[in-house]
C-alpha angles and dihedrals in degrees: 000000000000125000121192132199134183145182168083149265140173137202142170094297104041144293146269133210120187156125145246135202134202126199126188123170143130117252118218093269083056099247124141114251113181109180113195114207111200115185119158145158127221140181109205104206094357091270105068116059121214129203114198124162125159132173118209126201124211120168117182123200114231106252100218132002091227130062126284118285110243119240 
């Protein structure tokens, strides 16, 4: 499963302009792993652009084999 997002916005004291990617998916040991991919561009000021990008890693154990226990 994959969710995009992308973007822009501007104020008094510059812009930015940028992405952003979710990935969810099981691994073969059925755990969760999201990845989140950042990348933007920014003018501070207007004048001074600025590259930032970033990837994060999360991977989450399955709590149980079975199916939930109702409530």
């Amino acid at each position: 499963m994959e969710f995009v997002r992308t973007g822009g916005t501007g104020s008094n004291g510059g812009g930015w302009y940028g992405s952003s990617v979710v990935r969810v998916a099981k691994d073969e040991d059925r755990w969760l792993v999201v990845s989140h991919d950042d990348s933007s561009v920014a003018l501070l000021g207007y004048a001074i652009p600025i590259y930032m990008t970033g990837v994060t890693w999360s991977r989450f154990k399955p709590l149980t084999d079975g199916p939930a226990p109702e409530n």
